[in-house]
mmCIF file of C-alpha atoms and ligand atoms in Angstrom:
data_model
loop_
_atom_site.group_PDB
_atom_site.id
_atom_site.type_symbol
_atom_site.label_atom_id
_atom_site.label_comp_id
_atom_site.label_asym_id
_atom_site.label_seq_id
_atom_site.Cartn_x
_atom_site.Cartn_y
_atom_site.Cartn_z
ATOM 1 C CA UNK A 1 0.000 0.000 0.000
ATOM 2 C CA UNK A 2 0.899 3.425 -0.836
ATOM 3 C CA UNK A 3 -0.188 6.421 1.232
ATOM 4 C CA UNK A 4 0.841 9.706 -0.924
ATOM 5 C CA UNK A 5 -0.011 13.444 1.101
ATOM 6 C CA UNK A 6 -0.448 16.279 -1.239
ATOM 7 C CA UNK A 7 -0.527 19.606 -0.875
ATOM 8 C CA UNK A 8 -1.905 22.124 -3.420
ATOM 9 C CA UNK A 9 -4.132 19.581 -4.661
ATOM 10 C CA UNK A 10 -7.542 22.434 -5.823
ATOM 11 C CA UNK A 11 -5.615 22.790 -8.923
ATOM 12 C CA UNK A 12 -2.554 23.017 -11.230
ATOM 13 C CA UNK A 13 0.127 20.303 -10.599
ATOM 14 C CA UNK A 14 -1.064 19.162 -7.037
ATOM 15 C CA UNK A 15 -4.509 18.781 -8.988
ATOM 16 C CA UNK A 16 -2.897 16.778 -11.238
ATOM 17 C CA UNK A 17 -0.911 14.024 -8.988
ATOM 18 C CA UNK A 18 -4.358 13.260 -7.779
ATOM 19 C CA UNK A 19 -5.041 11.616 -11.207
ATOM 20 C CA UNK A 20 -1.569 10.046 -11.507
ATOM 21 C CA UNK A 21 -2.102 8.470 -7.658
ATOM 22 C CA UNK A 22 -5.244 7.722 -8.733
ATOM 23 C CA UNK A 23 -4.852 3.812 -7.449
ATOM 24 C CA UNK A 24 -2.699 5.073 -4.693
ATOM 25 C CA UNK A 25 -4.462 5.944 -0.938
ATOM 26 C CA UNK A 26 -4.313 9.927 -1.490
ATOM 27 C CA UNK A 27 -4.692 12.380 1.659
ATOM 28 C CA UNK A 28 -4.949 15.883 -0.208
ATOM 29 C CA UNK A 29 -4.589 18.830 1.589
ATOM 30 C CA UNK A 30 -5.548 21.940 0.051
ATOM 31 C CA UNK A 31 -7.166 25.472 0.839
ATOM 32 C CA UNK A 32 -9.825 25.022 -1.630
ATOM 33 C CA UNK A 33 -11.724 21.530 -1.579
ATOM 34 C CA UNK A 34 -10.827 19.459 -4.229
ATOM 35 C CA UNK A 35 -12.980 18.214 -7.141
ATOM 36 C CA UNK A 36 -15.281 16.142 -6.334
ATOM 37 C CA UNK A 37 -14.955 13.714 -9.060
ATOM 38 C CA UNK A 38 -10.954 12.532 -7.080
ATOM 39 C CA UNK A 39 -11.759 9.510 -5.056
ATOM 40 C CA UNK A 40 -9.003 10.381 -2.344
ATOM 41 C CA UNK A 41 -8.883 8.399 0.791
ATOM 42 C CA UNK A 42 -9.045 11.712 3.007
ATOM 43 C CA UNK A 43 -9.106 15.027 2.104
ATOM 44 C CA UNK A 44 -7.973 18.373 4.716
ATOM 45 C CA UNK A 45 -8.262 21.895 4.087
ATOM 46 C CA UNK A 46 -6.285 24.155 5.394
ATOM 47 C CA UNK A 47 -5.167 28.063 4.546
ATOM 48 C CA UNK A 48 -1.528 27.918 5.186
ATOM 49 C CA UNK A 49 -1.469 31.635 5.125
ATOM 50 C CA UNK A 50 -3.398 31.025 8.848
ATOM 51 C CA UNK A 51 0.049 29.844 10.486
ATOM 52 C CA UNK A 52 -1.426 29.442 14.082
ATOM 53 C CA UNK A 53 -2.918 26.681 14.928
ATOM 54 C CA UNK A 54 -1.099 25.215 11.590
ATOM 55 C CA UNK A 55 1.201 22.819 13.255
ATOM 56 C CA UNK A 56 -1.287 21.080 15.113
ATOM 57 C CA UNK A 57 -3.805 20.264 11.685
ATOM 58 C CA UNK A 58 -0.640 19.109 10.123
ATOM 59 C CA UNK A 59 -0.458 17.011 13.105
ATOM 60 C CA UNK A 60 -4.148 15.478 12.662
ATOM 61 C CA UNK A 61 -3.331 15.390 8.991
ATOM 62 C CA UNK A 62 -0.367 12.921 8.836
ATOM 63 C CA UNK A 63 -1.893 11.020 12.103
ATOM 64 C CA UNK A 64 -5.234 9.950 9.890
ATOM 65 C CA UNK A 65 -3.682 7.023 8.194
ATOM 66 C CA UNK A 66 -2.931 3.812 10.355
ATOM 67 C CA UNK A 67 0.482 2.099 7.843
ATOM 68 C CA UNK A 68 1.126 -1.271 8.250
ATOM 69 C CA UNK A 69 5.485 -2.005 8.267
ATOM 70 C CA UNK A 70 5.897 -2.470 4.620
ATOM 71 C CA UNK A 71 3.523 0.594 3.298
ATOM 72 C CA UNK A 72 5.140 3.488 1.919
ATOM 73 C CA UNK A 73 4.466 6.821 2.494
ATOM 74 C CA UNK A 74 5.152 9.985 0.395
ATOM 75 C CA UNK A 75 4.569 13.849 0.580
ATOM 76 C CA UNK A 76 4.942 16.058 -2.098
ATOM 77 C CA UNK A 77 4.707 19.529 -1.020
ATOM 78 C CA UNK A 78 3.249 21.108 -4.373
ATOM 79 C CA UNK A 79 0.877 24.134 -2.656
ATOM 80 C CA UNK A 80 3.411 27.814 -3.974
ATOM 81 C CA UNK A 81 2.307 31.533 -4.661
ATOM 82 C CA UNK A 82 4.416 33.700 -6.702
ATOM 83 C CA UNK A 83 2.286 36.633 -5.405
ATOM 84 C CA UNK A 84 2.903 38.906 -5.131
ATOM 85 C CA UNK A 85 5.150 40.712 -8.062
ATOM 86 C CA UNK A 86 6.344 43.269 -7.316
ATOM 87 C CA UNK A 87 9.847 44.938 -7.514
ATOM 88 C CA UNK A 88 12.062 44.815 -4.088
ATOM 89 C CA UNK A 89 11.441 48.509 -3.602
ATOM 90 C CA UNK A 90 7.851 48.107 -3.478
ATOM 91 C CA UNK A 91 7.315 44.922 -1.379
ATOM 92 C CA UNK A 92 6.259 45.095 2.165
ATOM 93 C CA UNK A 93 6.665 42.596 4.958
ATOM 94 C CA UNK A 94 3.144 41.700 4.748
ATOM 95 C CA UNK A 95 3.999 40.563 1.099
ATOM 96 C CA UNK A 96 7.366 38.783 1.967
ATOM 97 C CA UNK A 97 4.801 37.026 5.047
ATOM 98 C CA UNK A 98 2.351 36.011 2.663
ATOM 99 C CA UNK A 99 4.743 34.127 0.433
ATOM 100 C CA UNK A 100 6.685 33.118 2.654
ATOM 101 C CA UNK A 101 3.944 31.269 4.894
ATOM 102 C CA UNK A 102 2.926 29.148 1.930
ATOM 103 C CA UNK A 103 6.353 28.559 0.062
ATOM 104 C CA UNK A 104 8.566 28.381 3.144
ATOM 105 C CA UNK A 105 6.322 27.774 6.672
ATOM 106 C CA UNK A 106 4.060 25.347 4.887
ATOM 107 C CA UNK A 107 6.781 22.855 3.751
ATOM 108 C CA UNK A 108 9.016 23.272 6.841
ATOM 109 C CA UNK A 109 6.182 22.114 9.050
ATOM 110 C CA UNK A 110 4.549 19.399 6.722
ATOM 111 C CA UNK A 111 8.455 18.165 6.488
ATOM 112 C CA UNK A 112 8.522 18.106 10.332
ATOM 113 C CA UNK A 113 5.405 16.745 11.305
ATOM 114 C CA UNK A 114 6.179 13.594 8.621
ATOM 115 C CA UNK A 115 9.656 13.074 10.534
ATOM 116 C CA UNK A 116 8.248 12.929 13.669
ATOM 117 C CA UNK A 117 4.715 11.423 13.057
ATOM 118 C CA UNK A 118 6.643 8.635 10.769
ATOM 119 C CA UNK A 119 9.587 8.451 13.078
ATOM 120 C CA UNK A 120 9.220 4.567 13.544
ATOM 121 C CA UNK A 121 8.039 3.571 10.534
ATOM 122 C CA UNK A 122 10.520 1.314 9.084
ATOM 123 C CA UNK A 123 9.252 1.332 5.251
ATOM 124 C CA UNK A 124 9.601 3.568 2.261
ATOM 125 C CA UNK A 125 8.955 7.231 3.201
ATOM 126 C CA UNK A 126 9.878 9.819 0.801
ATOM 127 C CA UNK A 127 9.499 14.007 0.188
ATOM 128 C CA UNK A 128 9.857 15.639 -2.810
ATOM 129 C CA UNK A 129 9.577 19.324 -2.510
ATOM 130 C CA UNK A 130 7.896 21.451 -6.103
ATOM 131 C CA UNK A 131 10.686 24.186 -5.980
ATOM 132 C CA UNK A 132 11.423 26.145 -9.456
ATOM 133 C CA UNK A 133 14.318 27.638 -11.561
ATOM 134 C CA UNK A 134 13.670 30.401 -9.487
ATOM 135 C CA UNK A 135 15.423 29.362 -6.925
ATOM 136 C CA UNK A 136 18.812 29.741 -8.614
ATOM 137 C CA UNK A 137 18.186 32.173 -11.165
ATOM 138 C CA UNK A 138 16.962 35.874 -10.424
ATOM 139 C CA UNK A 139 13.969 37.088 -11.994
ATOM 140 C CA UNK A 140 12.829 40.718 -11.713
ATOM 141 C CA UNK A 141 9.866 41.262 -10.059
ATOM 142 C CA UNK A 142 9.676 38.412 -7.959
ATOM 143 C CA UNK A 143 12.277 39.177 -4.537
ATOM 144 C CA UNK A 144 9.390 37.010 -2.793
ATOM 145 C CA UNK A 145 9.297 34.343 -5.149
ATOM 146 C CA UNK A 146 12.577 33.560 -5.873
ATOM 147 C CA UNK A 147 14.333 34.001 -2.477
ATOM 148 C CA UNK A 148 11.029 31.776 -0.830
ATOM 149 C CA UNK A 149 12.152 28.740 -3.237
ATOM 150 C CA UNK A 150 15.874 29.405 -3.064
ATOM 151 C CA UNK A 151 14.669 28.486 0.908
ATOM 152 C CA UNK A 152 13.247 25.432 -0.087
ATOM 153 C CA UNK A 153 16.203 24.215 -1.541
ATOM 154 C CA UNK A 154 18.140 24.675 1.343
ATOM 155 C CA UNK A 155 16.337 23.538 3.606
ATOM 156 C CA UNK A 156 15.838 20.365 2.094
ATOM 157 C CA UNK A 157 19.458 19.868 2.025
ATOM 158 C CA UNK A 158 19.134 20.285 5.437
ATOM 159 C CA UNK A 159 16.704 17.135 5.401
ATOM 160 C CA UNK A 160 18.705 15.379 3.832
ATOM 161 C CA UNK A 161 21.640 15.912 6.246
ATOM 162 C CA UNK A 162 19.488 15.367 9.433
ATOM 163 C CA UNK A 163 17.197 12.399 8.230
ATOM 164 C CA UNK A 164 20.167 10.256 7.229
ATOM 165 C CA UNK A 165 20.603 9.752 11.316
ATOM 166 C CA UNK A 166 17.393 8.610 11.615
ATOM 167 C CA UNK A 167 17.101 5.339 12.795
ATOM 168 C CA UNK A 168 14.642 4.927 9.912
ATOM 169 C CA UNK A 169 15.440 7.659 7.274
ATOM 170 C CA UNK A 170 13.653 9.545 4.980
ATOM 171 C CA UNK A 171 14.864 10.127 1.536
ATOM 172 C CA UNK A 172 13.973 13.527 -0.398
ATOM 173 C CA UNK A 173 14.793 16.154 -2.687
ATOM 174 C CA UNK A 174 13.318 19.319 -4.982
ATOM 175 C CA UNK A 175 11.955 19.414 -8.256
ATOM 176 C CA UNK A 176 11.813 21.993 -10.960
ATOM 177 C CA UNK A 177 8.375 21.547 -12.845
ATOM 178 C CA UNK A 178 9.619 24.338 -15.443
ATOM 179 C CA UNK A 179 6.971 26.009 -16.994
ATOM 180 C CA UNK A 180 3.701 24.452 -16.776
ATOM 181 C CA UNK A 181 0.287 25.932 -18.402
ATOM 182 C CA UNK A 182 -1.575 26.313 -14.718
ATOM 183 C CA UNK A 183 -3.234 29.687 -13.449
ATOM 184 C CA UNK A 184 0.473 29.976 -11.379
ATOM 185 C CA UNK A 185 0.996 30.800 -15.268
ATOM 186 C CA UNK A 186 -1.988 32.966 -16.263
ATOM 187 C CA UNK A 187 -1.475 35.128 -13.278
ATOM 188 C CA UNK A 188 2.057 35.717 -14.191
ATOM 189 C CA UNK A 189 1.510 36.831 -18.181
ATOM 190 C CA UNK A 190 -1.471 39.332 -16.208
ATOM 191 C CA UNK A 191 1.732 41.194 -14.320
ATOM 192 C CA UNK A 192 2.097 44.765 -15.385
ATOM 193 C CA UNK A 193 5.158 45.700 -17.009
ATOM 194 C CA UNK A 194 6.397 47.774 -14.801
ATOM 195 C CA UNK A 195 6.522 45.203 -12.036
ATOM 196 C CA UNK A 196 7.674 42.352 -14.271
ATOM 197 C CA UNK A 197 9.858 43.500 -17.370
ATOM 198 C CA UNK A 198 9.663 39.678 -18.478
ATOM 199 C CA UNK A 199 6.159 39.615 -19.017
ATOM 200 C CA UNK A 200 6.348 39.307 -22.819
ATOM 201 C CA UNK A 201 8.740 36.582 -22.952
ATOM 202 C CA UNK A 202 5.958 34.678 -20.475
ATOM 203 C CA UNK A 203 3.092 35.389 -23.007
ATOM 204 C CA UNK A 204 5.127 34.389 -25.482
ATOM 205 C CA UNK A 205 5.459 30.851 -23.813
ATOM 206 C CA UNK A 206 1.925 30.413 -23.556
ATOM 207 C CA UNK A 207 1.329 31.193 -27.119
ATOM 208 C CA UNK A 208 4.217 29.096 -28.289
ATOM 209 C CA UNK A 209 2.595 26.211 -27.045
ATOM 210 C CA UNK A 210 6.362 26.120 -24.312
ATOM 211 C CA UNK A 211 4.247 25.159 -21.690
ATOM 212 C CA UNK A 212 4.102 21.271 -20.305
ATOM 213 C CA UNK A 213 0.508 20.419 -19.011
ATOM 214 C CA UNK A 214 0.080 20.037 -15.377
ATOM 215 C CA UNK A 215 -0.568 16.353 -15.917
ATOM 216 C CA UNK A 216 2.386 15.680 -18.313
ATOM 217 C CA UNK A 217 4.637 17.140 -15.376
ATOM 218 C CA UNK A 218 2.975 14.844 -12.471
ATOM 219 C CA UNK A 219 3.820 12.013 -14.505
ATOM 220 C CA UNK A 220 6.838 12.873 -13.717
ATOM 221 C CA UNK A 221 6.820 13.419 -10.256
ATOM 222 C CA UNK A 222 5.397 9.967 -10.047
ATOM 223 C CA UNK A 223 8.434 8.536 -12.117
ATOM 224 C CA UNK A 224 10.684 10.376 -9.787
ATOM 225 C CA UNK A 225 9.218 9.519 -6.601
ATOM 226 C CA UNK A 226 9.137 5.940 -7.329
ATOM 227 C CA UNK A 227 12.130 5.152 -8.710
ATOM 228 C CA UNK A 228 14.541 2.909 -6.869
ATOM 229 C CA UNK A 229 17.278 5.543 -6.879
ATOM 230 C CA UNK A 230 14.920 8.510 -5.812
ATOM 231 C CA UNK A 231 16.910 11.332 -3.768
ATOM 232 C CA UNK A 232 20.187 10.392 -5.425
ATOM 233 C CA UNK A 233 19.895 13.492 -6.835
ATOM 234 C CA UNK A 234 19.241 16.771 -4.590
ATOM 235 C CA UNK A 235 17.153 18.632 -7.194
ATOM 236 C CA UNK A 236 15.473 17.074 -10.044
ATOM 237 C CA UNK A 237 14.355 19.287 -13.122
ATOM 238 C CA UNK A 238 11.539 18.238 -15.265
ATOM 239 C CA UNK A 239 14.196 19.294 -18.430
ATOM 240 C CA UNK A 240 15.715 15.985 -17.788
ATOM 241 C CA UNK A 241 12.410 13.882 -18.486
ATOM 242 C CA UNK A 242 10.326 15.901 -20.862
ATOM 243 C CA UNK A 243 12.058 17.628 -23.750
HETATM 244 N N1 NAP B 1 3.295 26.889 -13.056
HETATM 245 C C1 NAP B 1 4.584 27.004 -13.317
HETATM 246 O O1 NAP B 1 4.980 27.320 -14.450
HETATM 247 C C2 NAP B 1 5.590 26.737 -12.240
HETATM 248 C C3 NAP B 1 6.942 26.900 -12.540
HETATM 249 C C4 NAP B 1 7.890 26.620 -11.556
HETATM 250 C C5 NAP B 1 7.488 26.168 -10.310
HETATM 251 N N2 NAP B 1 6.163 26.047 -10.032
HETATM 252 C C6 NAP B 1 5.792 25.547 -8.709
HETATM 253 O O2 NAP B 1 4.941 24.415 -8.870
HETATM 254 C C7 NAP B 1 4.032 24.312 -7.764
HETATM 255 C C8 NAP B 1 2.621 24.158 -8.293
HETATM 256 O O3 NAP B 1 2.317 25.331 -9.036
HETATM 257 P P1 NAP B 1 1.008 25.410 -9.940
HETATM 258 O O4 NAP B 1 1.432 26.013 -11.210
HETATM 259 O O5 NAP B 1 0.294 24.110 -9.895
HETATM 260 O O6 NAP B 1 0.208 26.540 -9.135
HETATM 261 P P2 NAP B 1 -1.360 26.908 -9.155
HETATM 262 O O7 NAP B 1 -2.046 26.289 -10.317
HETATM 263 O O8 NAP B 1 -1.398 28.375 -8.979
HETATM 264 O O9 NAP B 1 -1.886 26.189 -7.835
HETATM 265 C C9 NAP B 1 -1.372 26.600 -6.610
HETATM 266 C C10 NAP B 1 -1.862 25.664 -5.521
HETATM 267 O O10 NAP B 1 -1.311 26.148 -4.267
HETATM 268 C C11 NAP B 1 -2.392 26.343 -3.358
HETATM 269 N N3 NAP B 1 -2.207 27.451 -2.450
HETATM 270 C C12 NAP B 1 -1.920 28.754 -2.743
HETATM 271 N N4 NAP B 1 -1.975 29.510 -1.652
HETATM 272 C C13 NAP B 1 -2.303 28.680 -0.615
HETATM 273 C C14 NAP B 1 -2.550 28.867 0.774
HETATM 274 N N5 NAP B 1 -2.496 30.068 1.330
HETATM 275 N N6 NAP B 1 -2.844 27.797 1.513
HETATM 276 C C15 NAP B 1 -2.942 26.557 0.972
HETATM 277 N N7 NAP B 1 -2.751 26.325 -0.344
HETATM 278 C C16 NAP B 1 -2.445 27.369 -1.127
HETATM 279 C C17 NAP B 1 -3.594 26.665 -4.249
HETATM 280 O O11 NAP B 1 -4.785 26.490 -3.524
HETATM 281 P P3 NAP B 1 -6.129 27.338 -3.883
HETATM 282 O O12 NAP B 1 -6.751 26.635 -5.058
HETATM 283 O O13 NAP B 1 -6.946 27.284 -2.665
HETATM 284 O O14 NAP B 1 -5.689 28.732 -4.237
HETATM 285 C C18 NAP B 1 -3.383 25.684 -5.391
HETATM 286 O O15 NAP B 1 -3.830 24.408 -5.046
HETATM 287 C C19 NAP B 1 4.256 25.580 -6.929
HETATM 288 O O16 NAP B 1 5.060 25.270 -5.813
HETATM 289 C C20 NAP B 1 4.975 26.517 -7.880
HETATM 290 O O17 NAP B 1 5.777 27.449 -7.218
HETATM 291 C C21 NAP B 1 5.204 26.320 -10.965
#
C-alpha cells in the first residue's frame, strides 16, 4: 500500500498528482476543496497563510492514516504563490509574510510533522519538494518568489543531512516543474510591465505552445518519486524527463 499526502491539490500540478495516484491511498490537503470527481482516501483543508494553529492540523493530517510495516508513504509539497510581483522597492513585509507562509512555513512544518509522526516507521517514506528555476536564477519582479524557493532548496538539504541519522530515514529532494500551463501561469503573463519586465517573454510561452501540461509534469513526479534511486539526486528538473 501506498499512502501519498499532497498539498496544493484544488488545482494546477497538485490537482494533477491526484489523477496520476489515482490507485494510490491519497490524503490531499488543500485550501480550496478538491474536485469532487478525485476519489481520495481523506481530504484536509487548510489556509496555510493562517500559520497558528497550523502545526497542530498538520499534526491530525499525517496522524489519519494507520500504515502497516511495509507501506510506503510519500509527501509532495506542491501548494506555492508567486504573489505577489512586485519589484524589491515596493514589497512590504506583509507581502514577503504572505509568500513566505505558503512557500517556506508550509513545507518546513509538513516536512517536520512527517519526521516525527513517521519516526518509527521502518518502510519507504519519501518528500519531494515542487521548488522552481527560481530558486537559482533571479527574476525581476519576484524578490518574494525567488528568495522563498531558493529556501526550499536549502532547507531540504538540510533534510537530507538530518534524516540520514534517523534510525529509519527519509529520503527527499526538490523538483523543478519548469513552466507548466496552470493559473500559477496565467497570473504571471497578467503582471504589469512595470513590475515584471519579463512579461512578454511569459506570453510568449503560452502562445508558443512552451508550456508542459500540469498532468504531463505529475507524470513525472510519479516517475521520480518511485524510482529505486529517488533522492540520489538533490534537485530534479523536469528538463531531464520531458524535452
Ligand atoms: N506553473 C509554473 O509554471 C511553475 C513553474 C515553476 C514552479 N512552479 C511551482 O509548482 C508548484 C505548483 O504550481 P502550480 O502552477 O500548480 O500553481 P497553481 O495552479 O497556482 O496552484 C497553486 C496551488 O497552491 C495552493 N495554495 C496557494 N496559496 C495557498 C494557501 N495560502 N494555503 C494553501 N494552499 C495554497 C492553491 O490552492 P487554492 O486553489 O486554494 O488557491 C493551489 O492548489 C508551486 O510550488 C509553484 O511554485 C510552478
Amino acid at each position: 500500500m501506498r499512502y501519498i499526502f499532497i498539498t496544493g491539490a484544488s488545482r494546477g500540478l497538485g490537482e494533477a498528482c491526484l489523477d496520476v495516484f489515482r490507485d494510490d491511498r491519497i490524503i490531499s490537503v488543500s485550501r480550496t476543496s478538491i474536485d469532487k470527481s478525485y476519489n481520495v482516501y481523506k481530504e484536509f483543508n487548510i489556509d496555510f497563510n493562517e500559520e497558528s494553529g497550523l502545526e497542530e492540523k498538520l499534526n491530525e493530517v499525517f496522524q489519519s492514516i494507520s500504515p502497516s510495516t511495509d507501506d510506503e508513504i510519500y509527501l509532495i509539497n506542491s501548494a506555492g504563490t508567486v504573489a505577489p510581483v512586485k519589484q524589491v522597492r515596493e514589497l512590504t513585509a506583509e507581502d514577503y509574510l504572505k509568500n513566505y507562509k505558503v512557500n517556506v512555513l508550509a513545507p518546513a512544518m509538513l516536512i517536520k510533522q512527517f519526521i516525527n509522526t513517521f519516526e518509527n516507521h521502518s518502510g519507504k517514506k519519501r518528500i519531494l519538494t515542487v521548488s522552481s528555476g527560481a530558486a537559482i536564477n533571479p527574476v525581476e519582479g519576484w524578490g518574494a518568489y525567488c528568495s522563498s524557493k531558493a529556501a526550499v532548496n536549502m532547507l531540504d538539504s538540510v533534510v537530507r543531512l538530518e534524516t540520514g541519522r534517523l534510525d529509519y530515514p527519509i529520503q527527499s529532494a526538490v523538483f523543478s516543474p519548469g513552466v507548466m500551463d496552470t493559473d500559477m501561469q496565467a497570473e504571471i503573463r497578467q503582471s504589469d510591465e512595470t513590475s515584471f519586465p519579463d512579461v512578454e517573454r511569459f506570453k510568449s510561452y503560452k502562445s508558443s505552445g512552451k508550456l508542459n501540461s500540469a498532468f504531463t509534469v505529475a507524470e513525472v513526479v510519479k516517475k521520480i518519486i518511485t524510482a529505486d534511486d529517488f533522492s540520489e539526486e538533490a534537485v530534479y528538473n523536469v528538463s531531464d524527463y520531458v524535452k
